[in-house]
Each structure stands twice: as C-alpha cells, then as structure tokens.
CSV table of C-alpha atoms in Angstrom, one decimal:
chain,number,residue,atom,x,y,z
A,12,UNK,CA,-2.7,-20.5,16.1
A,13,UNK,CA,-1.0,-20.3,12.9
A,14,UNK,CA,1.1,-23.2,11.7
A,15,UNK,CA,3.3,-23.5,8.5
A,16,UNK,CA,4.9,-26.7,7.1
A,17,UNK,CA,7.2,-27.2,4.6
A,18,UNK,CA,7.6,-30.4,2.5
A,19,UNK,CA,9.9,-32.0,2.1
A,20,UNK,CA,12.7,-30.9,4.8
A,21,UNK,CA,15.2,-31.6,2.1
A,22,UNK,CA,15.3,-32.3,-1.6
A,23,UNK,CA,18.3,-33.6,-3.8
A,24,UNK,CA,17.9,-33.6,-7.7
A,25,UNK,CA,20.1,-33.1,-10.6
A,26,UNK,CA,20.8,-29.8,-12.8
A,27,UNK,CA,18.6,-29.0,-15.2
A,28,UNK,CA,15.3,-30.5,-13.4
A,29,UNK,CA,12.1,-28.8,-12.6
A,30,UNK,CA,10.8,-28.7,-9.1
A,31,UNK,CA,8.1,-28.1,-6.5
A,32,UNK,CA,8.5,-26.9,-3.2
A,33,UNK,CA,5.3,-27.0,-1.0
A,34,UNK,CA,3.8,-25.2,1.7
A,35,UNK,CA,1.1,-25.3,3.3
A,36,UNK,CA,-0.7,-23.8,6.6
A,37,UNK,CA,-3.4,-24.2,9.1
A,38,UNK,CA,-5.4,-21.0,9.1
A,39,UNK,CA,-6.6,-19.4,5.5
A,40,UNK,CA,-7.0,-16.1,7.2
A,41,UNK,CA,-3.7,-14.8,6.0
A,42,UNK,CA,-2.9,-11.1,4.7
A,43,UNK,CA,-0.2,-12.6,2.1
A,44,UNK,CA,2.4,-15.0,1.9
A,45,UNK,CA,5.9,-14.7,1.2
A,46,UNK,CA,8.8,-17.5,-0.3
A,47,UNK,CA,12.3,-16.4,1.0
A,48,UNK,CA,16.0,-18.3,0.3
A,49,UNK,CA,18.4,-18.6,2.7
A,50,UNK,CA,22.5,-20.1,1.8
A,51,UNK,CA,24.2,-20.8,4.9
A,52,UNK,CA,25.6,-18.4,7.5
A,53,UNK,CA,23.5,-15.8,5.8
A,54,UNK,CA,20.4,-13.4,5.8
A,55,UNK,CA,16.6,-14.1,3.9
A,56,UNK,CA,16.7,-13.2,0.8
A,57,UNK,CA,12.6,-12.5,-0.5
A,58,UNK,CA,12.1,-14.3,-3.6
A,59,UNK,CA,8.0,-13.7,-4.2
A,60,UNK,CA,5.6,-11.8,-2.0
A,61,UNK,CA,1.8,-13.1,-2.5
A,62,UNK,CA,-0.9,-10.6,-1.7
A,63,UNK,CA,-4.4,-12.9,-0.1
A,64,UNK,CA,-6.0,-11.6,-3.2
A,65,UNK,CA,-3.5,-12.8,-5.8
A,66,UNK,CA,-3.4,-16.9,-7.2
A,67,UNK,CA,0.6,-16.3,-8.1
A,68,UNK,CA,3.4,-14.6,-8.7
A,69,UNK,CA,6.6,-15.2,-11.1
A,70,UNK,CA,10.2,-13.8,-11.4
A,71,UNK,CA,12.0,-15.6,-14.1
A,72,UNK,CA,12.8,-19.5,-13.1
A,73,UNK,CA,10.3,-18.7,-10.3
A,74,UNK,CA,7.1,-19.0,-9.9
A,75,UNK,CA,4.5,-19.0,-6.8
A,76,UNK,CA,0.9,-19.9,-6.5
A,77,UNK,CA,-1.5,-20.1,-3.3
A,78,UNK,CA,-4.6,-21.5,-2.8
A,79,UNK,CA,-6.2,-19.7,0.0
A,80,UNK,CA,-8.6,-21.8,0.8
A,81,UNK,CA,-6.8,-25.0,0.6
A,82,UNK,CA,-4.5,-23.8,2.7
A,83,UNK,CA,-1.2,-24.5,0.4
A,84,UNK,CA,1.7,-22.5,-1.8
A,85,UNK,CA,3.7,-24.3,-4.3
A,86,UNK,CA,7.0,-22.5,-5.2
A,87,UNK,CA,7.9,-24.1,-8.9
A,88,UNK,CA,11.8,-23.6,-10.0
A,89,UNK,CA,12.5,-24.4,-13.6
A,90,UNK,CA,15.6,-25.4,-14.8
A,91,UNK,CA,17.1,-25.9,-11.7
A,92,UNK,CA,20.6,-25.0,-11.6
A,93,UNK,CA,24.0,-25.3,-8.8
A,94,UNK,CA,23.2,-21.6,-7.5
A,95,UNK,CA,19.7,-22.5,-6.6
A,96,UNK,CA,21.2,-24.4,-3.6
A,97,UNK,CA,20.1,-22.9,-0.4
A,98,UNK,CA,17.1,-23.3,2.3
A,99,UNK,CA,13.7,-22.1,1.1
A,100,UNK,CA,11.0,-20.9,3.5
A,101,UNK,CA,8.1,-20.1,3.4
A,102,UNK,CA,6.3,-17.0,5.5
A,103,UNK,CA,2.4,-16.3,6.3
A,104,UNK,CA,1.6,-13.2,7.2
A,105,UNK,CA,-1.5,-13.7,9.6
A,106,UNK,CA,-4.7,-12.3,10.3
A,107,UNK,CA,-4.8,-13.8,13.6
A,108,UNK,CA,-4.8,-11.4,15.8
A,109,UNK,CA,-0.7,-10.6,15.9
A,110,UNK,CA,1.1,-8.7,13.2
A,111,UNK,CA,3.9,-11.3,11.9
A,112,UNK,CA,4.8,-13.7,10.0
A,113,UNK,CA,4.8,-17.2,10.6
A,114,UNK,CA,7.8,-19.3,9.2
A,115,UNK,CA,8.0,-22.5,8.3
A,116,UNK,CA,10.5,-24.6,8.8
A,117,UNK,CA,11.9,-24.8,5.2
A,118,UNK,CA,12.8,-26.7,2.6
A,119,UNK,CA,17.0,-27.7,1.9
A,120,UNK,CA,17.5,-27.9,-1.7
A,121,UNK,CA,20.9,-29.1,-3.1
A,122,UNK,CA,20.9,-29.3,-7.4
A,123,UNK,CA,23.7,-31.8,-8.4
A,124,UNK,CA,25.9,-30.7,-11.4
B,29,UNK,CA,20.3,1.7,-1.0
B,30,UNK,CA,21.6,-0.1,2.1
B,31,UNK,CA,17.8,-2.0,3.1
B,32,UNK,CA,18.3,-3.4,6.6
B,33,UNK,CA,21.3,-3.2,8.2
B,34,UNK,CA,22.0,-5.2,11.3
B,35,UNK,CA,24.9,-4.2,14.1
B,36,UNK,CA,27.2,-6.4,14.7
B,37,UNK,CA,27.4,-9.4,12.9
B,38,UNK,CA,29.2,-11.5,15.4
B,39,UNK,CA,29.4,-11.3,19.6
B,40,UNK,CA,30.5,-13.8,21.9
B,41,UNK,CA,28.9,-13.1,25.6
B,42,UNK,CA,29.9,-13.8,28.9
B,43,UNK,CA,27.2,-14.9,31.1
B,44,UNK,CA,25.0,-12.2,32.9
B,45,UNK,CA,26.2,-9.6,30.4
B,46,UNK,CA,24.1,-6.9,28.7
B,47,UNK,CA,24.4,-5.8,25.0
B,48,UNK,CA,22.6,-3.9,22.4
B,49,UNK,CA,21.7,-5.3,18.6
B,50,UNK,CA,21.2,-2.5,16.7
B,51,UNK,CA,19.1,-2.5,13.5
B,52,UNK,CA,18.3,0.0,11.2
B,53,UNK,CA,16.8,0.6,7.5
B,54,UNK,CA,16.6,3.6,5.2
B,55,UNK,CA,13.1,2.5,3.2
B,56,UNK,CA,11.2,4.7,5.6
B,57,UNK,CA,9.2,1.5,6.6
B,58,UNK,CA,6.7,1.9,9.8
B,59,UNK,CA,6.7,-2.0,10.9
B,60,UNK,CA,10.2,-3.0,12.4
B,61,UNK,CA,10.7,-6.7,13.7
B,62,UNK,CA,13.1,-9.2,15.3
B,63,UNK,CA,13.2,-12.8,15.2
B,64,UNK,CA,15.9,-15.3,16.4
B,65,UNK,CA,16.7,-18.4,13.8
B,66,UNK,CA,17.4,-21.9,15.9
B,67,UNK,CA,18.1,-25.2,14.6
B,68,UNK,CA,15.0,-26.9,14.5
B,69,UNK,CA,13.1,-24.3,15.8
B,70,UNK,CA,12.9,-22.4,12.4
B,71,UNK,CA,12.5,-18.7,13.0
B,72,UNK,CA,10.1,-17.4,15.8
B,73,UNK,CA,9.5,-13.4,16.7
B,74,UNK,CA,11.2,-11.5,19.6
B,75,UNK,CA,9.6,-8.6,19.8
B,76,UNK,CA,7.3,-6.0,16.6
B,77,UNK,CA,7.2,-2.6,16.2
B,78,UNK,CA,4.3,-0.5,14.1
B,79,UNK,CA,5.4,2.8,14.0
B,80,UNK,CA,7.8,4.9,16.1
B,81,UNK,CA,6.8,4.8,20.0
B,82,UNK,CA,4.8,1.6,19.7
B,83,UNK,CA,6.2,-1.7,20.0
B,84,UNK,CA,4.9,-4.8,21.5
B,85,UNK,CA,5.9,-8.4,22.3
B,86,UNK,CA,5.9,-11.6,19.8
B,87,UNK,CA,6.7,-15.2,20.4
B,88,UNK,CA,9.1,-15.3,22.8
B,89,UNK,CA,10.1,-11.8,24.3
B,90,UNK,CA,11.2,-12.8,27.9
B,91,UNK,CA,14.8,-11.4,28.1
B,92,UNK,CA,14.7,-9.0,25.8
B,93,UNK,CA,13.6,-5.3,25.8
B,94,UNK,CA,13.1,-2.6,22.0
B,95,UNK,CA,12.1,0.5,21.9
B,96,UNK,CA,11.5,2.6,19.3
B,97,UNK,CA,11.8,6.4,19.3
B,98,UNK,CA,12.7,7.0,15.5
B,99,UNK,CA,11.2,5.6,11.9
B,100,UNK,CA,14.8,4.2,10.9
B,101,UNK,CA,15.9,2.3,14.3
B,102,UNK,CA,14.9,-0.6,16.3
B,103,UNK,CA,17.4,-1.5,18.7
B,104,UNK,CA,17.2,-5.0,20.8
B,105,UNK,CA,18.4,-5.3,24.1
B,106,UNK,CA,19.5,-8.5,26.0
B,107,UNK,CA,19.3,-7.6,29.7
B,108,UNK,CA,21.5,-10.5,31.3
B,109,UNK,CA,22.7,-13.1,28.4
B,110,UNK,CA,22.4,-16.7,29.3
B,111,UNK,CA,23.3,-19.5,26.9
B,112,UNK,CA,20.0,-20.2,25.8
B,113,UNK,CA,20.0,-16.6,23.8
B,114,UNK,CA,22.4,-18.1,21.8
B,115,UNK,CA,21.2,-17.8,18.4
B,116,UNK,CA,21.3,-15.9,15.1
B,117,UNK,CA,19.3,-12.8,15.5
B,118,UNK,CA,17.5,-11.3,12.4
B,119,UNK,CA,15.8,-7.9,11.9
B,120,UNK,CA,13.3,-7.6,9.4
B,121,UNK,CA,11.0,-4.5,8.0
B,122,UNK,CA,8.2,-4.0,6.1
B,123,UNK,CA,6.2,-1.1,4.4
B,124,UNK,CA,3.1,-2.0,6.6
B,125,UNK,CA,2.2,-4.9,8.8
B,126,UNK,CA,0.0,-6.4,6.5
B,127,UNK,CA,0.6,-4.9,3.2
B,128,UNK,CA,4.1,-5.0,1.9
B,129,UNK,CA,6.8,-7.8,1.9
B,130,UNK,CA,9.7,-8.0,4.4
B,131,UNK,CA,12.9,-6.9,4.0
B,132,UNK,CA,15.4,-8.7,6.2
B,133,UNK,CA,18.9,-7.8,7.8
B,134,UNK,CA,21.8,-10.3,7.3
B,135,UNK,CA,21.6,-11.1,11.0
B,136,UNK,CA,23.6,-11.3,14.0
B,137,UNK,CA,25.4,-14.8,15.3
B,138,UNK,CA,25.1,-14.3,19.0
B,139,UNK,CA,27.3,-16.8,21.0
B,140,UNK,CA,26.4,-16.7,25.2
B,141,UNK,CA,29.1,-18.6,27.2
C-alpha cells in the first residue's frame, strides 16, 4: 500500500528565504506526482504535476524535482514571500493496482513579513 | 472556463437524512473523483470514476453511492448522514487516470448533526 509523508508538518521562516518542502513515499511504482497548495477553508490549487519519466518541473519561484527511485520530491520556493502561506501537499499517483492519488498529509508554511 | 465546479458549498444535515453533492467539469475529462479532507486524516478517496458508466469504490466508500451516466457529471450521494460524514468533500478530475494532473473543485463543508 502506498504511503506519502510530508516533512515537516509545519514550517515558520521569514520573507525573503528560500525553502524546501519534502516528500517522500513508500512504493516507486508511481505514474507521476503532483505538489498542490491549499489556504484555509478553500479548494487544491495544483502547483506542479511530475510525469514518472521527468527529474522536475519549475513555474517561476517554484520548482519540483523527484527521485523515483529514492522514493522522495523536494518542492523548492525561492524568495519566499507573505502570499506563499498556505498548506502544501503532496500527491502520488500510483501504480498499485487502484487509480488515485495518494495524499500526504502536508506541509503548513507561514512566511513572516 | 469554469474547471470543477462543486454543488453546494455548505449543508448542515440532520441525522438519517439523504442528500446529493453534485460535481461537474467542462474539460471533457474521462476520470472523475471524490475524496473527503479530515483533520488529521489528510485526504482519502470516496469513490473513482473512468469514463461515463463505470465507476468503482476507493478508500472508504461505505455510505456513499455515484454514478455516472454523462462525461461532465459525477454526483455523490449520502444515503442516511450520520456525524461521522462530517467533513469537507472535494471533487477532483483529471484528463486520464494516469496521465494528466488533477483539477480539483473548491469543495463542500458538510456538517451532520
């Protein structure tokens, strides 16, 4: 069965810094893998969608990696600012069997002013 | 382009009632999904859906009933509410099963009481 987990559950750090969130999960035998934000009392919002075949994936302050066979993502944000506040999870699309994704838990990230 | 769009956003249940979530999405998607989002719990899957006709059951389905007899709709059905369906319900949809990212609706806070 597949499991995801997030580290840390939350992170605090000041404007302006540059930041990992990790990932990681049990079973390498994944179709993709997919980095989502969620602010509170709202919907997922998908930030970066990572095809099994592909080692990352950027969109501006963003940027995704996976390492299949290590079993781990890294979500990097640069230049962290106020708005990046939210809950980011992480999503495995499995091969095992069942056609869904797997959450993880995520990952609270308050940026200070 | 309205993506996923999730009926209503907010419903307070009595005890033993029935009630209908709707969900639909105008990308012409084939796979069609509902998850519920608990504290803790992170967020798990109700029930899938791969093409119109076929659904079949995820994580946790006991309670709940789909069908699925167009491309654009995937209703969810509660049977007889009891508190512990108390949570915020999120449809998602996706190109393929394996292939494309999600898209996600902005949910439904469902309060059983």
């Amino acid at each position: 069965k597949q499991e995801v987990t997030q580290i840390p559950a939350a992170l605090s750090v000041p404007e302006g810094e540059n930041l990992v969130l990790n990932c990681s999960f049990t079973d390498s035998a994944i179709y993709n893998l997919q980095w989502f934000r969620q602010d509170p009392g709202k919907g997922l919002t998908s930030l970066l969608l990572i095809q099994s075949s592909q080692r990352e994936q950027t969109s501006g302050r963003l940027n995704a990696s996976l390492d299949k066979s290590s079993g781990r993502s890294t979500l990097y944000i640069a230049a962290s600012q106020p708005g990046d506040s939210a809950t980011y999870l992480c999503a495995v699309g499995s091969q095992g069997g069942s056609e869904k994704l797997v959450f993880g838990k995520g990952t609270k990230l308050t940026v200070n002013p | 382009n309205a993506g996923v769009t999730q009926t209503p956003k907010f419903q307070v249940l009595k005890t033993g009632q029935s009630m209908t979530l709707q969900c639909a999405q105008d990308m012409n998607h084939e796979y069609m999904s509902w998850y519920r989002q608990d504290p803790g719990m992170g967020l798990r899957l109700i029930h899938y859906s791969v093409g119109a006709g076929i659904t079949d059951q995820g994580e946790v389905p006991n309670g709940y009933n789909v069908s699925r007899s167009t491309t654009e709709d995937f209703p969810l059905r509660l049977l007889s509410a009891a508190p512990s369906q108390t949570s915020v319900y999120f449809c998602a949809s996706s190109r393929t099963s394996t292939a494309g990212g999600y898209t996600f609706g902005s949910g439904t806070r469902l309060t059983v009481v």
